[in-house]
Each structure stands twice: as C-alpha cells, then as structure tokens.
Coordinates of C-alpha atoms in Angstrom, one line a residue:
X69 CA -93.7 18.8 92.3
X70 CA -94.8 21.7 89.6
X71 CA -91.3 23.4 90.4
X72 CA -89.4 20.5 90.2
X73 CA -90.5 19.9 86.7
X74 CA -89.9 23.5 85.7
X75 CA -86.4 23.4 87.2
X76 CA -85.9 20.0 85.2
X77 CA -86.8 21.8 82.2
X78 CA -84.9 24.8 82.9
X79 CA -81.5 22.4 83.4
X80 CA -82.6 20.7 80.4
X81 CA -82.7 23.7 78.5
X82 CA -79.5 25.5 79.8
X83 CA -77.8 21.7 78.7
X84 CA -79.4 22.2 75.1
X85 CA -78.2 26.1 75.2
X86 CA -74.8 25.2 76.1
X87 CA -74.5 22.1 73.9
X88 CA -75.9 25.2 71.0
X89 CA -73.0 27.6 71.7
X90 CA -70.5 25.2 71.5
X91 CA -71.4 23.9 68.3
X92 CA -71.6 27.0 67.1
X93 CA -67.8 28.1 68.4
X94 CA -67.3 25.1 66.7
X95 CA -68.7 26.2 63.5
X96 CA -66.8 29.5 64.4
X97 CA -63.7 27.7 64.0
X98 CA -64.2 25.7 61.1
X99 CA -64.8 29.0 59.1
X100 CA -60.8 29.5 59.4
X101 CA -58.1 27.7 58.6
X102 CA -53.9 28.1 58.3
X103 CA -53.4 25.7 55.9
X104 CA -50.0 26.2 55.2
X105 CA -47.6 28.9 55.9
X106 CA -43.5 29.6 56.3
X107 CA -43.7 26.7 54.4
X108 CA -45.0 24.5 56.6
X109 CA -48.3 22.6 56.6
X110 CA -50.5 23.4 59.6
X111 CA -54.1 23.1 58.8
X112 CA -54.7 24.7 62.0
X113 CA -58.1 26.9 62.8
X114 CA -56.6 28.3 65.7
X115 CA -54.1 31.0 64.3
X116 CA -54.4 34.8 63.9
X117 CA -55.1 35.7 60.2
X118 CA -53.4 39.3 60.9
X119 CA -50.7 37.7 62.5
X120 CA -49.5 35.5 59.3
X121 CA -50.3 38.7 57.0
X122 CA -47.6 40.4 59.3
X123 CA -45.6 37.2 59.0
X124 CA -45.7 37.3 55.0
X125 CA -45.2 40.8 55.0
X126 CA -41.2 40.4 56.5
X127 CA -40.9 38.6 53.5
X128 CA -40.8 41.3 50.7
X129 CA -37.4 42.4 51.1
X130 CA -36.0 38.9 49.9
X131 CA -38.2 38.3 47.4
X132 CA -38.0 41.9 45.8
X133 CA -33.9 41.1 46.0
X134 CA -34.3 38.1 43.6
X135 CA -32.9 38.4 39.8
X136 CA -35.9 37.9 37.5
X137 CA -33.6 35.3 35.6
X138 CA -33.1 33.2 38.4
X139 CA -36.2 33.1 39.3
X140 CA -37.2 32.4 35.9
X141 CA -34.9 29.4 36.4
X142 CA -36.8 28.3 39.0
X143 CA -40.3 28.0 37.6
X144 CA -39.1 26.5 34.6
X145 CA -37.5 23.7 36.8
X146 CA -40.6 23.4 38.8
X147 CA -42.7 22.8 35.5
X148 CA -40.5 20.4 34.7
X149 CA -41.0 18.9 37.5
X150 CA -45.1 19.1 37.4
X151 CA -45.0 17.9 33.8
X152 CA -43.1 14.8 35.3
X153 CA -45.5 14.1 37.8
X154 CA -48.5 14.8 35.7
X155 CA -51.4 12.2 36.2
X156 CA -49.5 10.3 38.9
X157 CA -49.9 13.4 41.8
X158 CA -51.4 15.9 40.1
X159 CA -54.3 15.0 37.6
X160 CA -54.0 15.5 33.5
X161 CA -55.1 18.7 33.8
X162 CA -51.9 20.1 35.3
X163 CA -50.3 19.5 31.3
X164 CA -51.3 23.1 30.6
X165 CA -49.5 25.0 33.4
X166 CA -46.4 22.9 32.8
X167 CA -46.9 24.1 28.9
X168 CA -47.0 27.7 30.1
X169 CA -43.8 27.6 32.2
X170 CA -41.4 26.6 29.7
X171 CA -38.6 29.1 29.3
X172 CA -40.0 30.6 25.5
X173 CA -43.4 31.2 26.6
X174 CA -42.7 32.6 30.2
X175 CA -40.3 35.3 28.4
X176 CA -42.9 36.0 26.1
X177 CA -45.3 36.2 28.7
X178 CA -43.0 39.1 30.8
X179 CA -41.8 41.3 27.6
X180 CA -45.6 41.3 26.1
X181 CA -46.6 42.3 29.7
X182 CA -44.0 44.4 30.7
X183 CA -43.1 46.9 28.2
X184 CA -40.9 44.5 25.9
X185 CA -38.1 44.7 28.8
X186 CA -38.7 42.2 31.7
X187 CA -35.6 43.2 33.6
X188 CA -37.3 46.5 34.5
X189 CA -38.0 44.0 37.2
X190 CA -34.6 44.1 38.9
X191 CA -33.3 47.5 37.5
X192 CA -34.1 50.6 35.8
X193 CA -33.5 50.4 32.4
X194 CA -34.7 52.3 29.1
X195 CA -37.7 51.6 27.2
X196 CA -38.7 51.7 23.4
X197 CA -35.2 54.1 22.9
X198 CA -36.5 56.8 25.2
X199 CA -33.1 58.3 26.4
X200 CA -34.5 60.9 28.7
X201 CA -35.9 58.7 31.3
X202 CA -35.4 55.2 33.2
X203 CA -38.3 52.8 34.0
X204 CA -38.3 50.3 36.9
X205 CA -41.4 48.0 37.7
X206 CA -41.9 47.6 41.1
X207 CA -44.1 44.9 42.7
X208 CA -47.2 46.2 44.4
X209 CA -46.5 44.2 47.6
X210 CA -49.6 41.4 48.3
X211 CA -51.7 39.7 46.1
X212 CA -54.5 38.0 47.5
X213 CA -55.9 35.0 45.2
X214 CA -59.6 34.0 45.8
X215 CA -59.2 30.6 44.1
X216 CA -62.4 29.4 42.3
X217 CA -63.4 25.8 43.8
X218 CA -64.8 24.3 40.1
X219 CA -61.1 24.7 38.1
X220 CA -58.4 25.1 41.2
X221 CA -55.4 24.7 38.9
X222 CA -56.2 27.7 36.6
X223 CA -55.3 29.8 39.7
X224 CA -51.5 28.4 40.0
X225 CA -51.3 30.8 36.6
X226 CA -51.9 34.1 38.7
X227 CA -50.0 32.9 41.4
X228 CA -46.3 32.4 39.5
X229 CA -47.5 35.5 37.9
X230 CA -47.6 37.3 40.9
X231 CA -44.0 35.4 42.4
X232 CA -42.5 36.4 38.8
X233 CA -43.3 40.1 39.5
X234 CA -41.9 39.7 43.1
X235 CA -45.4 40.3 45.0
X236 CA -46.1 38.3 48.2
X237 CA -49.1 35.9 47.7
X238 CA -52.3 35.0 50.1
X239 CA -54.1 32.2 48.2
X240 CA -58.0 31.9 49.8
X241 CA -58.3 28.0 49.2
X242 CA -61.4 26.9 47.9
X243 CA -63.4 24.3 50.0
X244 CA -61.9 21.2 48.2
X245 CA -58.3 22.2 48.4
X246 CA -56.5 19.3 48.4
X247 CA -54.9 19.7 45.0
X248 CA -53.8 23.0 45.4
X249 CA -52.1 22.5 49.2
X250 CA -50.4 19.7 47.1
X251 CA -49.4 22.1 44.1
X252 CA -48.5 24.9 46.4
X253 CA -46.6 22.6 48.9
X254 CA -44.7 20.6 45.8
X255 CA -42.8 23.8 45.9
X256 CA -40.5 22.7 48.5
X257 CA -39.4 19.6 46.1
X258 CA -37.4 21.4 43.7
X259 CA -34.1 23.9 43.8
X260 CA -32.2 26.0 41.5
X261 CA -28.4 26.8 41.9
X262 CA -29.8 30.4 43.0
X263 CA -33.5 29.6 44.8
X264 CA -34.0 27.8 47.4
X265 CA -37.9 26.3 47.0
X266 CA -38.3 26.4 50.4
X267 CA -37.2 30.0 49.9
X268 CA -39.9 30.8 48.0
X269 CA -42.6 28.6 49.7
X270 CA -42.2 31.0 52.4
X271 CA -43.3 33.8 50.5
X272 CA -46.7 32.0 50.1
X273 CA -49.4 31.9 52.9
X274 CA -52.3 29.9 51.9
X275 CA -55.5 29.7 54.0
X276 CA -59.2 28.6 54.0
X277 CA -61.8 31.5 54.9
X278 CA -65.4 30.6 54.6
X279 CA -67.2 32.6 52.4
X280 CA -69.8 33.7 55.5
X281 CA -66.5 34.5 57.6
X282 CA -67.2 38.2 57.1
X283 CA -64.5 39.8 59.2
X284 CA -61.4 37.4 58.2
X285 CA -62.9 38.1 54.2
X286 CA -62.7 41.7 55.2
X287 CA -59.2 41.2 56.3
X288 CA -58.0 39.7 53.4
X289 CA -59.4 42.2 51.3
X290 CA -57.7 45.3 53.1
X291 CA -54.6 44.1 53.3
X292 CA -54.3 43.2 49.7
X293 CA -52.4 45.3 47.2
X294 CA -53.8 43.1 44.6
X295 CA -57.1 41.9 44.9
X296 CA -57.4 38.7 41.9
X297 CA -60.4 37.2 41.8
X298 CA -61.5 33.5 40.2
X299 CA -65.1 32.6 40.2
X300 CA -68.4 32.9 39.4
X301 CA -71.0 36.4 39.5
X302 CA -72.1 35.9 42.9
X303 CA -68.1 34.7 44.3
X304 CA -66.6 37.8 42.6
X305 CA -69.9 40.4 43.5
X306 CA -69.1 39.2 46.9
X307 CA -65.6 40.0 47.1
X308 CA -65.7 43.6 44.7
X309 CA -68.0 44.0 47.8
X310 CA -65.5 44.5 50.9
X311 CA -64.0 47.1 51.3
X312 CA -60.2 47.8 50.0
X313 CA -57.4 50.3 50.0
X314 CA -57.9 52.8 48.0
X315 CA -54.5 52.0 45.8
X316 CA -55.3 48.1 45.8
X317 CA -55.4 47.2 42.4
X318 CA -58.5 44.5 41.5
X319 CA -57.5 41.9 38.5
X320 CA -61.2 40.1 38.0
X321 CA -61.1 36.8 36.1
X322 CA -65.6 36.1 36.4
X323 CA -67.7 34.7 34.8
X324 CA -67.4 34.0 31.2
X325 CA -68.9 32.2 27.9
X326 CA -67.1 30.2 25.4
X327 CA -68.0 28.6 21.8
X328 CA -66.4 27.5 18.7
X329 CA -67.3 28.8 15.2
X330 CA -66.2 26.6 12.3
X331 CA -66.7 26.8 8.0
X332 CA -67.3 23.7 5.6
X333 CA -64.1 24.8 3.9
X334 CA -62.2 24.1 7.2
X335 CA -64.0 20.9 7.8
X336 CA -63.5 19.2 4.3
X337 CA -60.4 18.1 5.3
X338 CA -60.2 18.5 8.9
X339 CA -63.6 17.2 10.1
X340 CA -62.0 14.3 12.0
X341 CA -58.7 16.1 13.1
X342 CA -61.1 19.3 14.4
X343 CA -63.5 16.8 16.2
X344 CA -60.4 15.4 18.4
X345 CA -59.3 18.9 19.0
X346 CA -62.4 20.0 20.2
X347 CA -63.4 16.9 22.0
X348 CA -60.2 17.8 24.1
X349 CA -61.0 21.7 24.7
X350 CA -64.4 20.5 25.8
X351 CA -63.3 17.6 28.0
X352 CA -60.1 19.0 29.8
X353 CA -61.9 21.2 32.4
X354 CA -64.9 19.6 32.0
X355 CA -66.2 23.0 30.9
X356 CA -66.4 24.2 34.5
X357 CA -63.7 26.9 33.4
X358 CA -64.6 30.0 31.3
X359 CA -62.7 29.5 28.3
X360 CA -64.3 25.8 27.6
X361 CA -67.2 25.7 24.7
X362 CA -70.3 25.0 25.3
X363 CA -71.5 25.8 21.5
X364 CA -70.2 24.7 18.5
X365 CA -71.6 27.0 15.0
X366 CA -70.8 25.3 11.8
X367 CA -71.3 27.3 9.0
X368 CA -72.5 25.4 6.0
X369 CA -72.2 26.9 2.6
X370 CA -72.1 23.3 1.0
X371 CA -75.3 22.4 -0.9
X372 CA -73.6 19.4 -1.7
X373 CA -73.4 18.2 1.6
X374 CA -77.1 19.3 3.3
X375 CA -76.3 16.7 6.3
X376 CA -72.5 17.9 7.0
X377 CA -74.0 19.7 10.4
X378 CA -75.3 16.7 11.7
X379 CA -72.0 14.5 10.4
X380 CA -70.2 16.9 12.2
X381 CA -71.7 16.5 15.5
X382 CA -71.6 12.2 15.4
X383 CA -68.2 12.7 14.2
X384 CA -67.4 14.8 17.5
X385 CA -69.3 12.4 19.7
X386 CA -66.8 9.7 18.5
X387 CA -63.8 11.5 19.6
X388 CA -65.9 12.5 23.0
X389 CA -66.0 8.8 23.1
X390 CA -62.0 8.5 22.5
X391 CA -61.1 11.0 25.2
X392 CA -63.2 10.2 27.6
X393 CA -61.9 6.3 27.3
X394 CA -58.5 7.0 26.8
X395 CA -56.7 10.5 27.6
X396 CA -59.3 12.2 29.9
X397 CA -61.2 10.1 31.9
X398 CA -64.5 11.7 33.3
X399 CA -64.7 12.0 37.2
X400 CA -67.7 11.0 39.3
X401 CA -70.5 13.9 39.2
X402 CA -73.1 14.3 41.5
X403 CA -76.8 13.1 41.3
X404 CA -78.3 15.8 41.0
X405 CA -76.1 17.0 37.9
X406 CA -76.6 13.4 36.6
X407 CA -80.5 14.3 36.4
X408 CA -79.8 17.3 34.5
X409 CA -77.9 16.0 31.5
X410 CA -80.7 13.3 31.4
X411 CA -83.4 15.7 31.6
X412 CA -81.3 17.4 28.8
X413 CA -81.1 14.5 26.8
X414 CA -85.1 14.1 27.2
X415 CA -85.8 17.2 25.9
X416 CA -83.8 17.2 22.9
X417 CA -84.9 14.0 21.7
X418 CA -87.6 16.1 21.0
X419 CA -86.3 18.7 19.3
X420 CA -83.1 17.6 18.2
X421 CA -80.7 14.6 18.0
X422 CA -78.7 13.3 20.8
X423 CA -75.6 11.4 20.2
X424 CA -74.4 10.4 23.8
X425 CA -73.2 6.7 25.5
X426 CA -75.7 4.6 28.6
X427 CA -74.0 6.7 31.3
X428 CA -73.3 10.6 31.8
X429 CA -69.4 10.8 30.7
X430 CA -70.4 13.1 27.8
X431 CA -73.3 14.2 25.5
X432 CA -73.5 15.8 21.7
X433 CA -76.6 17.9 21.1
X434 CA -77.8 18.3 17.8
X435 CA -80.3 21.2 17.2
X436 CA -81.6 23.6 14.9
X437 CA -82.0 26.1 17.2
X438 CA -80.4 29.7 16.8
X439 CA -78.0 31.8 19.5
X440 CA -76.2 30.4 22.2
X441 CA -77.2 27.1 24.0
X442 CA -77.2 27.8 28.4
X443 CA -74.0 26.0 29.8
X444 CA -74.9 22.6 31.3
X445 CA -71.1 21.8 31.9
X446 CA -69.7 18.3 32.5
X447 CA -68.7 17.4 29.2
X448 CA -72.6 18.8 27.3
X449 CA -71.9 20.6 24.4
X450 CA -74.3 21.5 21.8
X451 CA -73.8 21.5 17.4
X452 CA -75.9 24.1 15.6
X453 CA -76.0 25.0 12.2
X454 CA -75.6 28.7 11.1
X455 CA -76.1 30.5 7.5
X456 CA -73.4 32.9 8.2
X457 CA -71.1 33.2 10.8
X458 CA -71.2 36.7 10.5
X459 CA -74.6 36.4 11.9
X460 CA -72.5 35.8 15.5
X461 CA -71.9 39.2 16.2
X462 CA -75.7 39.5 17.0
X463 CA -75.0 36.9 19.9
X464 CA -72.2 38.8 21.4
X465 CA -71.8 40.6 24.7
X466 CA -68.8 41.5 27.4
X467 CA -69.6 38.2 29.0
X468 CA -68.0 35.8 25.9
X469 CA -64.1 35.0 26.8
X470 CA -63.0 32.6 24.0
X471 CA -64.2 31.6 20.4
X472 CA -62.4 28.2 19.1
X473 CA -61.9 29.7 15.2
X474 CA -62.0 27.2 12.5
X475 CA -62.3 29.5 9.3
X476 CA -60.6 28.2 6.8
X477 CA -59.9 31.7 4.7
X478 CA -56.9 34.0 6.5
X479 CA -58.0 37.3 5.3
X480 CA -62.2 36.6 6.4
X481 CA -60.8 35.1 9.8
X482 CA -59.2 38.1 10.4
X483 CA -62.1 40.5 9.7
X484 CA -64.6 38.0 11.2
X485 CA -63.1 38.0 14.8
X486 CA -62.4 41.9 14.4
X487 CA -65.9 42.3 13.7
X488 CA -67.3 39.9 16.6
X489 CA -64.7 41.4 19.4
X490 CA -65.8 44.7 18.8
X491 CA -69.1 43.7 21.2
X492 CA -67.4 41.0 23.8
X493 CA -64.9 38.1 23.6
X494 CA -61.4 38.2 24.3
X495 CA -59.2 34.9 22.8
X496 CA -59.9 33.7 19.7
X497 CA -57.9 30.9 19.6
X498 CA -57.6 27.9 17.1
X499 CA -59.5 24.9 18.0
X500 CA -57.9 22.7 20.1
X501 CA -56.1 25.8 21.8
X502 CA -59.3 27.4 23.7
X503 CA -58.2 25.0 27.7
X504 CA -54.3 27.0 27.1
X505 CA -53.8 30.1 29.3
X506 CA -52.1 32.6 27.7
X507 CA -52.1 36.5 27.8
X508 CA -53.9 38.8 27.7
X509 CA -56.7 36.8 29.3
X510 CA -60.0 38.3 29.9
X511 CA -58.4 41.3 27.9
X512 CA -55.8 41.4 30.9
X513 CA -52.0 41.3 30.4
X514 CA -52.0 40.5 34.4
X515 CA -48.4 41.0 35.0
X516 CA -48.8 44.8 33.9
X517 CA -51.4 45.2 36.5
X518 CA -48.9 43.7 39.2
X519 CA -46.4 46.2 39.3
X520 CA -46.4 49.9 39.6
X521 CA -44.4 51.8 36.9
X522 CA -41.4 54.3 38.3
X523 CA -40.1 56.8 36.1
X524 CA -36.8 58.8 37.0
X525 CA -34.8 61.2 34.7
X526 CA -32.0 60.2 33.2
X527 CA -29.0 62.4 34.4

C-alpha cells in the first residue's frame, strides 16, 4: 500500500515535470519570432534566425546596384503616401517622418552627411575640388536596428537611413510591434517607375528576439555591420554588451534629457503662440522620446511683471488642454503610472502650483525649485523660474539631447547655447521644433557612420 502511494506520487510528479518542460519549450519559442521577411508576413517562431541573415545577405548586390536618385524617388513617394494615411492607419505621430522625407530635406540630409556629394553613393566622384583623388561611399553591409518599444516610429528614421545608404536592415521589433510590422509592411503599397516596393521590402528582415534570448541576441549582434541602438541605459548597456566584429560600427541613440529655456523678451509677444508650440513638443511623443521637455526655465528680467512665471505656466496648461482635446489625443496609461502623476500632483500642492484637468491627460507644475525636475513622462512637464539663463550651464551634462530656445536676442542666443553645449546637449532647436528629427542627432550625422569611405587616385 506504502509503494503504491510512492509510485502514485512518483507518476504524479513525472506528469508535473513533463507538463514543466513543455511550458518551458513553449516559453523557448515565444522568445523568437520571424515576423516578416522576403516580404512576406510570417509571424512564425519556428524559423532559423541564421538562416534569414543568409537570406538578407543575397540581397546586397541589388540593393548596392540602385541609383541613389531613384531611390530617393521612392521614399519621397512612400512619405507621401504615410502623410496620406496619417491618423487613419498610422497614428498622428507618423506627421514627422512624413516631414523628413520630402525631397528638400532628404537632399539636405545626404550632402550634410555625406561630404556635400551624395552621389558618392553610386560612383566615385571628386570632393571639395580635390583633383588628385576619387571618393566612393560604400555601404557597410547590415544594420541591425534594436527598436526602442516606448517611441517605435522614431526608429523608421534610421532605417530609410540605412536603405538610402544601400545597407541591408534587421529591425529587432520591440514587444508591442504592431505599428511598425504595419509601417515596415506598408512598403509593399507604393512603386516608383524605377523601384519596385516589394523590391525593397525584401531587403528588410524584421524579427522579435526577447531580450533574455541570449544566443539569438548574440546572433544579431555578430552579424551586424552596423549595430544602431534605440532605448533606454539598461536596453542599450545590454546590447554594447554582446560581443561584435571587430569592424561593426555601433550608432547609439540612449538615453537622453530634454528642456526648454525661454526670456520675458520672447514671451511679451509670444506667450500664447510659444505655449501652443510647446504644448505640442510635449504632447506628440508623450515625452517617452529623448528629445521631449520635461522642464521649461523662464527667465524673468521683468520687474513689471513679478507673476509672468506663473502666467506662463496657466497659459501653457490651456494649450495642454487644446491639444490634448483636439490634435493629440492622450492614449490610455496604465495604473500604476496613473498613481504617479497623482502622487506628483500631491506633493506639489505643497510646494508649488498645479494647473492640471479631473483625469491624467496632462499636468503643469509650477515650482520654485532650481535644476532640472526628474522625468515623469506622459504629458508632466514642470515651469520654473530662473534669474539667468546663463545659470543653465551649471545643470549640464553629456546626458541633455535637446533645449527648446526661446531667447528673444540673436547675438545672446547664439553665445548662450555655445556656452551651454560646451558641457552636454546636442539640438537646440526653436520651440515647437524639439519632436522633429533632423541631423546630426545625438551629435550623429548617422548616414556618415553608414558607409565606409574609398579613396582611389585619380589617373
């Protein structure tokens, strides 16, 4: 009788065991995903991620064959096509990459990056008059994208960055990837009289790999020619982590800080027309990317107007108010970041002034308080007075991206950012400008760092 209840355990057991290991081949499985390759969905956790690098890799020679004007033609057709379906497939937020691939800025973008000569791409050509010697910028073969989960679509920039320079891409898809697998696979929609989108779909292999998934990270990471990296200190510590080629060249977009500084003299007569455009810097990414303020200095210089700090900051809630109800719509946060912004709110009823609505869609924080307020995110941004905005440099470090300028004088503007950048901070663009990607970002011109330079004499 003993035994038969020891053998009952013992099944009972080996059941449990079993039931353990196959949940956990499960698991296994769900650390991998194809999500879409030769341009074609899959979403299959069954394939061999060395197997579709080899795939991509048969790829180059077509890619490296296409004119840089035609396939300048393309992307400017495709944002055309984005800007078109903007709010109905893709979200508002999409506005900006259609901005950046209009024909004027994508030819700025290639001759700022490239040497003032963007058909070095196809050719070798002279540079800046040099007679003796022909250049020719040759793509570096695979960038691999670690897309950053919190702002998805600012990782489309890298990628036609990477196509425009001819290199093969591997996008790692961030959990919720449903918008890019749309953006990626809304390739196939458009055609030029030269590209075929489905053409150029297939140079794009985009796949899930969980972030414990050691060994498919590791191949990622050694098979890239071009590591580029979105995320946050631990994401990007992870992945400068694995090991690499020892030619792979690493384009690091981390974690970064942004605020606004603005004068009396550029408020006078821009206080409402500032407070829309920063209502819409703040509100476009939520402030989950790194170039979204989270501080707002106003410098105040006006003994006539003591309260013009605290006006400022009820005149910005008003056009939080405005976006939120009619442009930009907040989405749903969770609970627990709910609690935060009300905890916030708590605490600086105390020692400060809130100006916020019933529910969570946004929140002004008025404070005395010096330096430069922690992030909260989600639409939090904080108004603080400051004697003189020179006093910012103190702030500074290599971990500030982008300061929203609103100094009304040409001349001190100029020697006020000189004098702040010298210690961190890389844009200083005009309020209402800070959400726009442009280069260089994070002191990157990132097409320069996707193509190795060949000299040959010129005989």
């Amino acid at each position: 009788m003993i035994v038969h209840v020891v053998g009952k355990e013992l099944i009972l057991s080996l059941r449990k065991d079993l039931k353990w290991q196959i949940q956990k081949v499960a698991v296994i499985l769900l650390t991998f995903k194809n999500i879409l390759s030769d341009g074609i969905l899959h979403e299959n956790s069954e394939d061999n991620l060395e197997l579709l690098i080899t795939n991509l890799k048969s790829k180059k020679e077509w890619l490296h064959s296409q004119k840089i004007d035609d396939l300048l033609d393309y992307f400017i057709s495709l944002g055309n096509h984005w800007k078109n379906s903007t709010g109905r497939n893709f979200g508002n937020n999409l506005n900006h990459v259609s901005e950046f691939l209009s024909r004027e800025n994508l030819e700025k973008e290639l001759k700022i990056s490239l040497r003032g000569n963007f058909l070095a791409l196809d050719n070798f050509v002279n540079l800046f008059g040099d007679e003796k010697f022909l250049y020719h910028a040759q793509p570096r073969g695979i960038s691999v994208h670690w897309i950053a989960g919190n702002v998805d679509v600012l990782g489309i920039f890298s990628v036609v960055q990477a196509l425009l320079t001819k290199n093969l891409c591997l996008i790692k898809a961030p959990h919720n990837y449903s918008l890019l697998k749309n953006l990626i696979l809304s390739f196939n929609e458009v055609s030029t009289e030269k590209i075929s989108g489905t053409d150029l779909l297939n140079c794009i292999t985009l796949v899930y790999v969980d972030r414990n998934d050691l060994s498919n990270q590791a191949i990622l990471s050694e098979n890239a020619d071009i590591r580029i990296a979105w995320g946050g200190e631990e994401a990007v510590s992870t992945i400068l982590s694995l090991k690499k080629n020892f030619f792979t060249e690493d384009i690091i977009y981390g974690p970064k800080y942004s605020y606004a500084i603005l004068d009396s003299e550029f408020l006078k007569d821009n206080l409402k027309n500032a407070t829309q455009r920063l209502a819409l810097d703040i509100s476009i990414f939520d402030q989950y990317a790194c170039n979204s303020p989270h501080t707002i200095f106003i410098e105040n210089n006006d003994t006539d107007n003591p309260s013009l700090v605290k006006d400022f900051a009820k005149e910005l809630s008003n056009s939080m108010e405005t976006v939120n109800r009619l442009m930009l719509p907040k989405s749903k946060i969770s609970e627990k970041k709910s609690m935060e912004i009300l905890s916030l709110r708590t605490e600086y009823d105390f020692k400060g002034e809130v100006f916020a609505p019933k529910n969570t869609d946004w929140t002004v924080i008025y404070s005395e308080e010096e330096g430069l307020a922690n992030p909260c995110s989600s639409r939090v941004v904080f108004v603080r007075p400051i004697k003189n905005a020179e006093e910012i440099a103190k702030f500074h470090n290599r971990k500030i991206q982008s300061i929203g300028i609103g100094i009304s004088d040409h001349e001190r503007r100029k020697k006020l950012v000189d004098l702040i950048t010298l210690l961190g901070g890389d844009r200083c663009p005009s309020v209402g400008n800070m959400s726009k990607f442009h280069s260089p970002w994070d002191g990157i011109f990132g097409m320069d760092r996707m193509v190795r330079w060949i000299s040959m004499t010129n005989e």
